[in-house]
Short mmCIF file of C-alpha atoms and ligand atoms in Angstrom, two decimals:
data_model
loop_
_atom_site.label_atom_id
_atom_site.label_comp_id
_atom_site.label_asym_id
_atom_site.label_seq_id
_atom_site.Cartn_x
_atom_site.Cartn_y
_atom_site.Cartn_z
CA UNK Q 1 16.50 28.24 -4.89
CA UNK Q 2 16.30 26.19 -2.09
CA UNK Q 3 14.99 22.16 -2.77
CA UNK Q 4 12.10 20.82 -2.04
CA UNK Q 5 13.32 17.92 0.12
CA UNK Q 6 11.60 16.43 2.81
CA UNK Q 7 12.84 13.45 5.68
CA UNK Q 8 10.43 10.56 5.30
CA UNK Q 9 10.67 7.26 7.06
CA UNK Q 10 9.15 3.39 6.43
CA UNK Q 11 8.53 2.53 9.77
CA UNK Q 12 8.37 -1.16 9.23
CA UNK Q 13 6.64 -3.31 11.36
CA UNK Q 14 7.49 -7.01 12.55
CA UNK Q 15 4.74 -9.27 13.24
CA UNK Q 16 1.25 -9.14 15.75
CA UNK Q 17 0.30 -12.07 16.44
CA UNK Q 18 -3.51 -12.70 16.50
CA UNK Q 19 -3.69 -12.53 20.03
CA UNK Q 20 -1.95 -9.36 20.53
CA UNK Q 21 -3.87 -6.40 20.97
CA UNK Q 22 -4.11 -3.21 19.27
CA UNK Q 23 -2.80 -1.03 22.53
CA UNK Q 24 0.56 -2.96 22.10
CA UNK Q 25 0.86 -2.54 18.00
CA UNK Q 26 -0.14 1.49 18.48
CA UNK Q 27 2.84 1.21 21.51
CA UNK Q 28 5.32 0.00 18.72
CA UNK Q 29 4.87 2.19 16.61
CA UNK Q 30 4.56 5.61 18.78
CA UNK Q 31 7.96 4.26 20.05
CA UNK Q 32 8.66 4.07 15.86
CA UNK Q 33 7.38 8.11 15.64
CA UNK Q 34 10.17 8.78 18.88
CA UNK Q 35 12.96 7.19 16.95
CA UNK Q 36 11.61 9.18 13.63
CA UNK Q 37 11.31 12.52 15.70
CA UNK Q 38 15.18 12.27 16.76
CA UNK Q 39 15.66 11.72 13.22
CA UNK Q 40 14.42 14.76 11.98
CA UNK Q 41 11.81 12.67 9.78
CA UNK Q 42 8.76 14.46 8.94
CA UNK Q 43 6.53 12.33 7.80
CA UNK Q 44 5.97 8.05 8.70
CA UNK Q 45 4.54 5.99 6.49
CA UNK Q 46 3.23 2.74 8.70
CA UNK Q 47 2.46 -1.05 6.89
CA UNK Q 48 -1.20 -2.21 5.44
CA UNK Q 49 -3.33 -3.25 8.04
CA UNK Q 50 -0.66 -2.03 10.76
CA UNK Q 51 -3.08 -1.68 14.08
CA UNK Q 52 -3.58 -5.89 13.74
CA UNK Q 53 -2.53 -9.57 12.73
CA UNK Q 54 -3.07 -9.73 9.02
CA UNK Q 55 -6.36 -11.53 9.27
CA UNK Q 56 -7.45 -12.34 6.33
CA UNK Q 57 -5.14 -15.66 6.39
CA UNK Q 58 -8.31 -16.86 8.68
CA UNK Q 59 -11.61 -18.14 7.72
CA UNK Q 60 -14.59 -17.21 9.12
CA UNK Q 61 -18.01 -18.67 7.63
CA UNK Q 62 -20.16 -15.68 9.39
CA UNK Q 63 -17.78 -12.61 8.55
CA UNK Q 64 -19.03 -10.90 10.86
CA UNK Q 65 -16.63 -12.42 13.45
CA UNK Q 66 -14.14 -10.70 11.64
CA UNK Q 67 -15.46 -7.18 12.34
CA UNK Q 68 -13.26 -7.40 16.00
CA UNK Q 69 -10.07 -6.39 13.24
CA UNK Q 70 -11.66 -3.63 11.82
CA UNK Q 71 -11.62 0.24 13.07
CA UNK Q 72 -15.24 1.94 13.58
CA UNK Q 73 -13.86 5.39 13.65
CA UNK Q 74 -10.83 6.98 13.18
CA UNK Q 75 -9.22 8.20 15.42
CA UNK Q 76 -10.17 5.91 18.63
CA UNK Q 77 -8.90 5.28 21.72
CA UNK Q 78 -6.89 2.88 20.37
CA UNK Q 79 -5.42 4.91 17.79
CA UNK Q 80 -5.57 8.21 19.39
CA UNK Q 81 -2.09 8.16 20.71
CA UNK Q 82 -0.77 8.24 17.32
CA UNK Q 83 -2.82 11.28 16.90
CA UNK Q 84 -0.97 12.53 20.16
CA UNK Q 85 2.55 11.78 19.08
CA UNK Q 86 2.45 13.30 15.37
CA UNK Q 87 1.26 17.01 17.27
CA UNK Q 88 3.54 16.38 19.20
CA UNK Q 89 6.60 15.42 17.01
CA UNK Q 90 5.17 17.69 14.39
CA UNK Q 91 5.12 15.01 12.15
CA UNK Q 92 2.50 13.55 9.49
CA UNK Q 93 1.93 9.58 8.95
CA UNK Q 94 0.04 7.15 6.77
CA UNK Q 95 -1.65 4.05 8.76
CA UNK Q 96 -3.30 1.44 7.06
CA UNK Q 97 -6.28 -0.44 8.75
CA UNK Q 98 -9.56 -2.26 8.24
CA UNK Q 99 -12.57 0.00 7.75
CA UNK Q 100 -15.91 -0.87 8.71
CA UNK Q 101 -18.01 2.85 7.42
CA UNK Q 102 -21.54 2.86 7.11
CA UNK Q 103 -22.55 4.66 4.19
CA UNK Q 104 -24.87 4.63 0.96
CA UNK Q 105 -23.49 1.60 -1.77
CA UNK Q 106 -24.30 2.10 -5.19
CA UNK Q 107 -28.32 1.98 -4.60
CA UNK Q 108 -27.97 4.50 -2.33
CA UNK Q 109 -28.86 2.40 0.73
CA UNK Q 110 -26.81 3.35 3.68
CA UNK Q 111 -24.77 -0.43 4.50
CA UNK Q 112 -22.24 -1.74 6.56
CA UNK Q 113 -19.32 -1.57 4.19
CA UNK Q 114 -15.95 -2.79 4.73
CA UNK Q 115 -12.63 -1.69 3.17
CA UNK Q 116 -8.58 -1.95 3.49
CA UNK Q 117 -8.19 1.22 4.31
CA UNK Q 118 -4.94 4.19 4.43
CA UNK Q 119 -5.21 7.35 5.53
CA UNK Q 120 -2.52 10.39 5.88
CA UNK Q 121 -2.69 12.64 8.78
CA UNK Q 122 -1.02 15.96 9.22
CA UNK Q 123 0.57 16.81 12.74
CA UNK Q 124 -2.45 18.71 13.23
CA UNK Q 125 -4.28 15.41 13.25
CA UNK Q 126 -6.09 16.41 9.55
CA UNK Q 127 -6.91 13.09 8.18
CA UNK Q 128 -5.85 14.87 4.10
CA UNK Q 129 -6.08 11.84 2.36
CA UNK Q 130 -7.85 8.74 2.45
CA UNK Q 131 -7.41 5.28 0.12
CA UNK Q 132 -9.38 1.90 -0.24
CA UNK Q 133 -7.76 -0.54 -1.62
CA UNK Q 134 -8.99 -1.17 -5.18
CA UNK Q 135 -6.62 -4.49 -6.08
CA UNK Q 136 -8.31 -7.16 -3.87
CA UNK Q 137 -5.67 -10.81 -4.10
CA UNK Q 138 -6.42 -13.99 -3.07
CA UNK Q 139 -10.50 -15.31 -3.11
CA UNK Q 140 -13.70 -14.58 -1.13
CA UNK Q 141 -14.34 -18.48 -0.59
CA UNK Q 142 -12.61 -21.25 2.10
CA UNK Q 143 -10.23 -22.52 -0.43
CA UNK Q 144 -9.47 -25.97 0.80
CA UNK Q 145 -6.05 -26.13 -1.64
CA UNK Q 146 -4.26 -23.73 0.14
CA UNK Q 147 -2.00 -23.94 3.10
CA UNK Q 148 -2.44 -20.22 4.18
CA UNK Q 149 -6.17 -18.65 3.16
CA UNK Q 150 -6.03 -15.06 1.91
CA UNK Q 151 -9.47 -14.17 2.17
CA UNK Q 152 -9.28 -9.96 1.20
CA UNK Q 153 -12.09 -10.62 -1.43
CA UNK Q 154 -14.01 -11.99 1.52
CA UNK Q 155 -13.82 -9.22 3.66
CA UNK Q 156 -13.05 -6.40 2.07
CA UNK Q 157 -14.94 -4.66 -1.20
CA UNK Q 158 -13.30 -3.10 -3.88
CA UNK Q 159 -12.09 0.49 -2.98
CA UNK Q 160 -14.40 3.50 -4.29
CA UNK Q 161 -12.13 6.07 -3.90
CA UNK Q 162 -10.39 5.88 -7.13
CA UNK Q 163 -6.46 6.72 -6.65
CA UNK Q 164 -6.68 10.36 -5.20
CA UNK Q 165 -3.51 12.55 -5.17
CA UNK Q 166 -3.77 15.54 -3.10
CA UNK Q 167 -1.97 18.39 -2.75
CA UNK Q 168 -0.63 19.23 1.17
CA UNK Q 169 1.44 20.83 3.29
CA UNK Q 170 4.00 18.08 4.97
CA UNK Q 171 7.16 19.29 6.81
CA UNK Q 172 8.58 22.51 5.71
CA UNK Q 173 6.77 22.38 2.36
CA UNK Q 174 3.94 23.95 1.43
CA UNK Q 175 2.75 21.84 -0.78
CA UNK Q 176 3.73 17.97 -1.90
CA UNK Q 177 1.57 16.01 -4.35
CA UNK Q 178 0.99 12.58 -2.16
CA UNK Q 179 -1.25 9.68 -3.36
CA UNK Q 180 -1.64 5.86 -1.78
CA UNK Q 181 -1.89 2.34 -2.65
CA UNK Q 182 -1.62 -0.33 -0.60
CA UNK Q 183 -0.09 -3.44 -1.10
CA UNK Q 184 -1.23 -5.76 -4.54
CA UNK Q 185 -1.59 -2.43 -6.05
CA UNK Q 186 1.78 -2.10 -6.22
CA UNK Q 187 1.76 -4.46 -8.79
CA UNK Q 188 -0.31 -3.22 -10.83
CA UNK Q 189 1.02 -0.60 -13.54
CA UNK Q 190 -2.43 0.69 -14.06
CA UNK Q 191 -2.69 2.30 -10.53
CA UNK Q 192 0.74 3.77 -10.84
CA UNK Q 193 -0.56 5.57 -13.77
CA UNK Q 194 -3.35 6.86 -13.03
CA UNK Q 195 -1.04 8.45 -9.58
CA UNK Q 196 1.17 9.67 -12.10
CA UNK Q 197 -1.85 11.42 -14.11
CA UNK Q 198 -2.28 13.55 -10.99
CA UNK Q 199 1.49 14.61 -11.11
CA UNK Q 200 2.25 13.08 -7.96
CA UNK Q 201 5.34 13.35 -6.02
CA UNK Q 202 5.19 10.68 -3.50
CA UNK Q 203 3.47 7.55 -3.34
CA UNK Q 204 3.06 6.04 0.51
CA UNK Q 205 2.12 2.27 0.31
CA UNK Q 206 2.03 -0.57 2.99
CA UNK Q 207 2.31 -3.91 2.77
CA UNK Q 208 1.83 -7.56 4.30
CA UNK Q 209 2.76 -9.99 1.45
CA UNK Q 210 3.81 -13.68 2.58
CA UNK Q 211 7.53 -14.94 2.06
CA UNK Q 212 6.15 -18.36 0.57
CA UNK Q 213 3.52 -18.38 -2.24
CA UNK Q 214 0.61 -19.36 -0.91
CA UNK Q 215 -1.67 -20.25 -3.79
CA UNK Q 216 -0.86 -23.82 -5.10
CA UNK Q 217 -0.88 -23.04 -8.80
CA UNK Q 218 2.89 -23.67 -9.27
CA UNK Q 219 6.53 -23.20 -8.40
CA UNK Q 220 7.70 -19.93 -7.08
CA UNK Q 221 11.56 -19.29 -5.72
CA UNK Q 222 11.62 -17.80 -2.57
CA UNK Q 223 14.12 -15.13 -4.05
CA UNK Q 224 11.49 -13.79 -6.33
CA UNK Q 225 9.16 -12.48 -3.78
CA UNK Q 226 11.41 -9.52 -2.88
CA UNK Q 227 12.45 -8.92 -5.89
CA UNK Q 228 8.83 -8.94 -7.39
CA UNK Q 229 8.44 -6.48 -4.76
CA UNK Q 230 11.02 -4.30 -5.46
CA UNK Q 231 10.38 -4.06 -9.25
CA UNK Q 232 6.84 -3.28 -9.26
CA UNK Q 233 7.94 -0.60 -6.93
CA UNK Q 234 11.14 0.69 -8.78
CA UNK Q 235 9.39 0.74 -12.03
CA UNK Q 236 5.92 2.35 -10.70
CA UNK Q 237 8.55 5.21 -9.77
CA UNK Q 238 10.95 5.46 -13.05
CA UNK Q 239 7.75 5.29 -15.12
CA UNK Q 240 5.80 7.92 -12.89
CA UNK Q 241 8.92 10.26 -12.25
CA UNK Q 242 7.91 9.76 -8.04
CA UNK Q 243 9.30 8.62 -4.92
CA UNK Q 244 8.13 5.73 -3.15
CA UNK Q 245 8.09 4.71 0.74
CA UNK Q 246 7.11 1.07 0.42
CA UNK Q 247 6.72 -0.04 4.56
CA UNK Q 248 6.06 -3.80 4.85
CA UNK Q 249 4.41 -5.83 8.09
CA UNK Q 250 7.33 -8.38 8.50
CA UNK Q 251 8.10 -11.61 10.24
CA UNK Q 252 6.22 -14.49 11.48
CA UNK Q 253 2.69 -14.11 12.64
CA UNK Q 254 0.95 -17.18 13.94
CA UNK Q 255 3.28 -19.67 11.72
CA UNK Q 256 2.70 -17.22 8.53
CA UNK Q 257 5.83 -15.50 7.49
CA UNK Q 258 5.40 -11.84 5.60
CA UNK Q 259 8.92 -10.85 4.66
CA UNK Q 260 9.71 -7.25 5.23
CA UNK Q 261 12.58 -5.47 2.58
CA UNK Q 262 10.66 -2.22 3.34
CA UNK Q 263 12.23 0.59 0.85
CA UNK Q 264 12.40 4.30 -0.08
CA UNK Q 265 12.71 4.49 -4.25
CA UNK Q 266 13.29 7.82 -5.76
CA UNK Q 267 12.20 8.75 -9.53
CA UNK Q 268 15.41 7.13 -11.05
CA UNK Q 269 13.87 3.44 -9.43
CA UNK Q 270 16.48 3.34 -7.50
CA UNK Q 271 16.27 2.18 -4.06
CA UNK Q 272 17.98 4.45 -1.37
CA UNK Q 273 17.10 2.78 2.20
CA UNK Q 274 16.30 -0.57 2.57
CA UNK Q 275 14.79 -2.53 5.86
CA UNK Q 276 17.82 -5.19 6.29
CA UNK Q 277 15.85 -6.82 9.49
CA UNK Q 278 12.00 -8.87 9.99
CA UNK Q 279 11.28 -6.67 12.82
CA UNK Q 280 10.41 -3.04 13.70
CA UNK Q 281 12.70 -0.90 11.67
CA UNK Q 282 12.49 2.30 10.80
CA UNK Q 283 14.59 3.50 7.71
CA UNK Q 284 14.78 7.36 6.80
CA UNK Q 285 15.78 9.50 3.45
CA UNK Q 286 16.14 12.67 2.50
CA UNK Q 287 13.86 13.25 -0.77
CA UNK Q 288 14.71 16.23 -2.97
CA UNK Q 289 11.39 16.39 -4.85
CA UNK Q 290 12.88 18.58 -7.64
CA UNK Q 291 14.83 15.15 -8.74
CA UNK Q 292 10.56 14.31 -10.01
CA UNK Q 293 11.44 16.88 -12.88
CA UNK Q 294 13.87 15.44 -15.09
CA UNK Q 295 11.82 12.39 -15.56
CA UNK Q 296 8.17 14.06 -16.11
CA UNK Q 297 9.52 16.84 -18.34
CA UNK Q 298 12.06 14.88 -20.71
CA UNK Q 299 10.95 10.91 -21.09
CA UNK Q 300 7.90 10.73 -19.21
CA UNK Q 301 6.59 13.99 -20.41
CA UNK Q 302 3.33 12.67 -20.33
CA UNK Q 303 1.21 15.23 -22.43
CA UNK Q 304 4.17 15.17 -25.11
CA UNK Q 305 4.59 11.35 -25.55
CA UNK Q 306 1.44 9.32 -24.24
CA UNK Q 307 -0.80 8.15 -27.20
CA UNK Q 308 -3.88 6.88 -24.90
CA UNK Q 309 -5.62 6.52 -28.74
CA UNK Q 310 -3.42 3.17 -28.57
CA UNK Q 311 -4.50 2.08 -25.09
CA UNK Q 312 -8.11 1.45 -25.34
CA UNK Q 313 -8.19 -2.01 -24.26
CA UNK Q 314 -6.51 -1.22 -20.84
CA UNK Q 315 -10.15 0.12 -20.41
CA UNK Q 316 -12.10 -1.65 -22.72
CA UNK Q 317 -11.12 -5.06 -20.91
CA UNK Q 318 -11.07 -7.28 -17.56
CA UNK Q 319 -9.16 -9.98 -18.85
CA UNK Q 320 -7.10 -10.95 -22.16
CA UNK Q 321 -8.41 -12.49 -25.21
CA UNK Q 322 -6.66 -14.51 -27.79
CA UNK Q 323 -4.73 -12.99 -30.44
CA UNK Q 324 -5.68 -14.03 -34.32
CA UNK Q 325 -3.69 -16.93 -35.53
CA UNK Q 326 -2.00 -16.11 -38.10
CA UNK Q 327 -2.24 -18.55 -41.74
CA UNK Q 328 -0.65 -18.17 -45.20
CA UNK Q 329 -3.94 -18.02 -46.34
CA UNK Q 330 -4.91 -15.00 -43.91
CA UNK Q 331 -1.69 -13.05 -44.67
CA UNK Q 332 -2.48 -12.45 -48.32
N1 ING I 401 -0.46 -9.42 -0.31
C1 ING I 401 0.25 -9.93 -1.41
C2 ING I 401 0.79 -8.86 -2.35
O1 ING I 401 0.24 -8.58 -3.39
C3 ING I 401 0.39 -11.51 -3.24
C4 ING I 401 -0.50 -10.98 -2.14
C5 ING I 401 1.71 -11.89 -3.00
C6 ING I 401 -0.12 -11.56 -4.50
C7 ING I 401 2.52 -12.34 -4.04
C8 ING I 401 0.68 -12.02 -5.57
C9 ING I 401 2.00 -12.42 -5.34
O2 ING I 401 1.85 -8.40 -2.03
C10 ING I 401 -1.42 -8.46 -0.23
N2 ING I 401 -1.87 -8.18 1.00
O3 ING I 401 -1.85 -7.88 -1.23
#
């Protein structure tokens, strides 16, 4: 029997600058979907927030002079040519951008709602699957402490998608099991899981995370960034029996460095193509998606070994509580 593999690239992205605009980004990375398309890749997975500077490192008291980052429809114009250039190429991609929709909030009053947005298209131009960031970092208000703002609670609300996974044709495969998360998610074991409920295959996710540590609360070195990065990313694969293509925005933008260590992971955790440069980069691998079933039918058989009896307060809470101290007097 033949394997299901399929050629998928990171095409990372180095930095857009705040005055550059979105006709030049899109330009970058159709030149990205050439390079893939001599590759043989079939599907691109492009950063968080790839069509713009990441803007949430600036304050703005009225946010709606923000809204000049975020897309009204998709596709645009703007983004049309990437439209163009996967029918073209025959090949699918994931973009992530800034969503401004207008549609009912819990009350069911239509609003202007704003979300950090990914979406998947198909070479047909089928937008299959779409993902709002649920994992907001950073804070909503001007916090004077920092050197760097990172203002996503500010401008973005919490995603109310969930964490779909979707089954869809992609390359010479019928079907692959593909679900998203973008960036802080990554670190969050939670969202992994819930991808991995869904038996999915391969998990696209961009990011734009800053090379320093930008909130004051203590002493970070430098070296643990990436490799924060990287584990949240290994292990959200070797515990979810999935690949990974992890595509950062990289370099300096306006003073603010992101670092970029873009990677493929397969369902072992290991990495097999890494970004080696801060610029735009595209890495490729071949993924045999038959290597997801040694992991969810032997240790991470999930319906044979989970006990979710045991895991009600991943639910049941927000935020930890203090465990019972324990006393002679208690123990007997
Ligand atoms: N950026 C960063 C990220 O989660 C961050 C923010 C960096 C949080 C390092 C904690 C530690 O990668 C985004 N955009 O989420």
């Amino acid at each position: 029997m033949t394997a299901r593999s399929i050629t998928v690239a990171a095409a990372q992205l180095g930095p857009i600058q705040k005055a550059e605009p979105r006709k030049v980004a899109v330009e970058r990375m159709v030149r990205l979907m050439e390079r893939a398309h001599r590759r043989g890749v079939e599907l691109v997975v492009f950063p968080e927030l790839a069509l713009t500077t990441f803007f949430p490192r600036h304050y703005h008291a009225d946010i709606t002079e923000a809204d000049h980052w975020f897309e009204t429809t998709m596709p645009s114009n703007q983004t049309a040519p990437l439209f163009a250039a996967a029918h073209k190429y025959g090949i699918g991609f994931h973009l992530g951008y800034a969503e401004i929709a207008h549609e009912p909030d819990e009350t069911g009053t239509v609003q202007k709602r704003r979300f950090n947005t990914s979406i998947l298209v198909n070479p047909d131009g089928d937008i299959v699957l779409k993902y709002r960031k649920v994992h907001l970092p950073g804070h909503a208000a001007f916090d004077p402490g920092r050197k760097v703002q990172h203002l996503e609670k500010r401008y973005f609300e919490v995603g109310n998608l969930g964490f779909p996974v979707v089954r869809a044709a992609m390359g010479d495969l019928a079907g692959i099991n593909m679900g998203m998360l973008i960036c802080n998610d990554r670190r969050w074991p939670e969202a992994w899981r819930v991808l991995g409920l869904q038996s999915v295959e391969l998990v696209l996710l961009g990011y734009n995370t800053p090379s320093l540590n930008m909130e004051a609360g203590g002493f970070e070195a430098h070296h643990l960034r990436v490799f924060h990065s990287h584990l949240s990313i290994q292990a959200g694969c070797y515990q979810n029996a999935c690949f990974a293509v992890a595509t950062a925005k990289a370099g300096t933008e306006d003073g603010c460095e992101l670092f970029g260590h873009s990677i493929i992971v397969n369902p072992q955790g290991e990495i097999i193509a890494m970004a080696t440069s801060w610029d735009d980069e595209l890495i490729t691998a071949d993924c045999n998606l038959d290597m997801c079933t040694l992991g969810r039918t032997t240790i991470f058989a999930f319906d044979k070994h989970r006990r979710p009896e045991a895991y009600a307060r991943i639910t049941a809470q927000v935020g930890a509580v203090e465990p019972p101290i324990w006393t002679k007097q208690a123990a007997e």
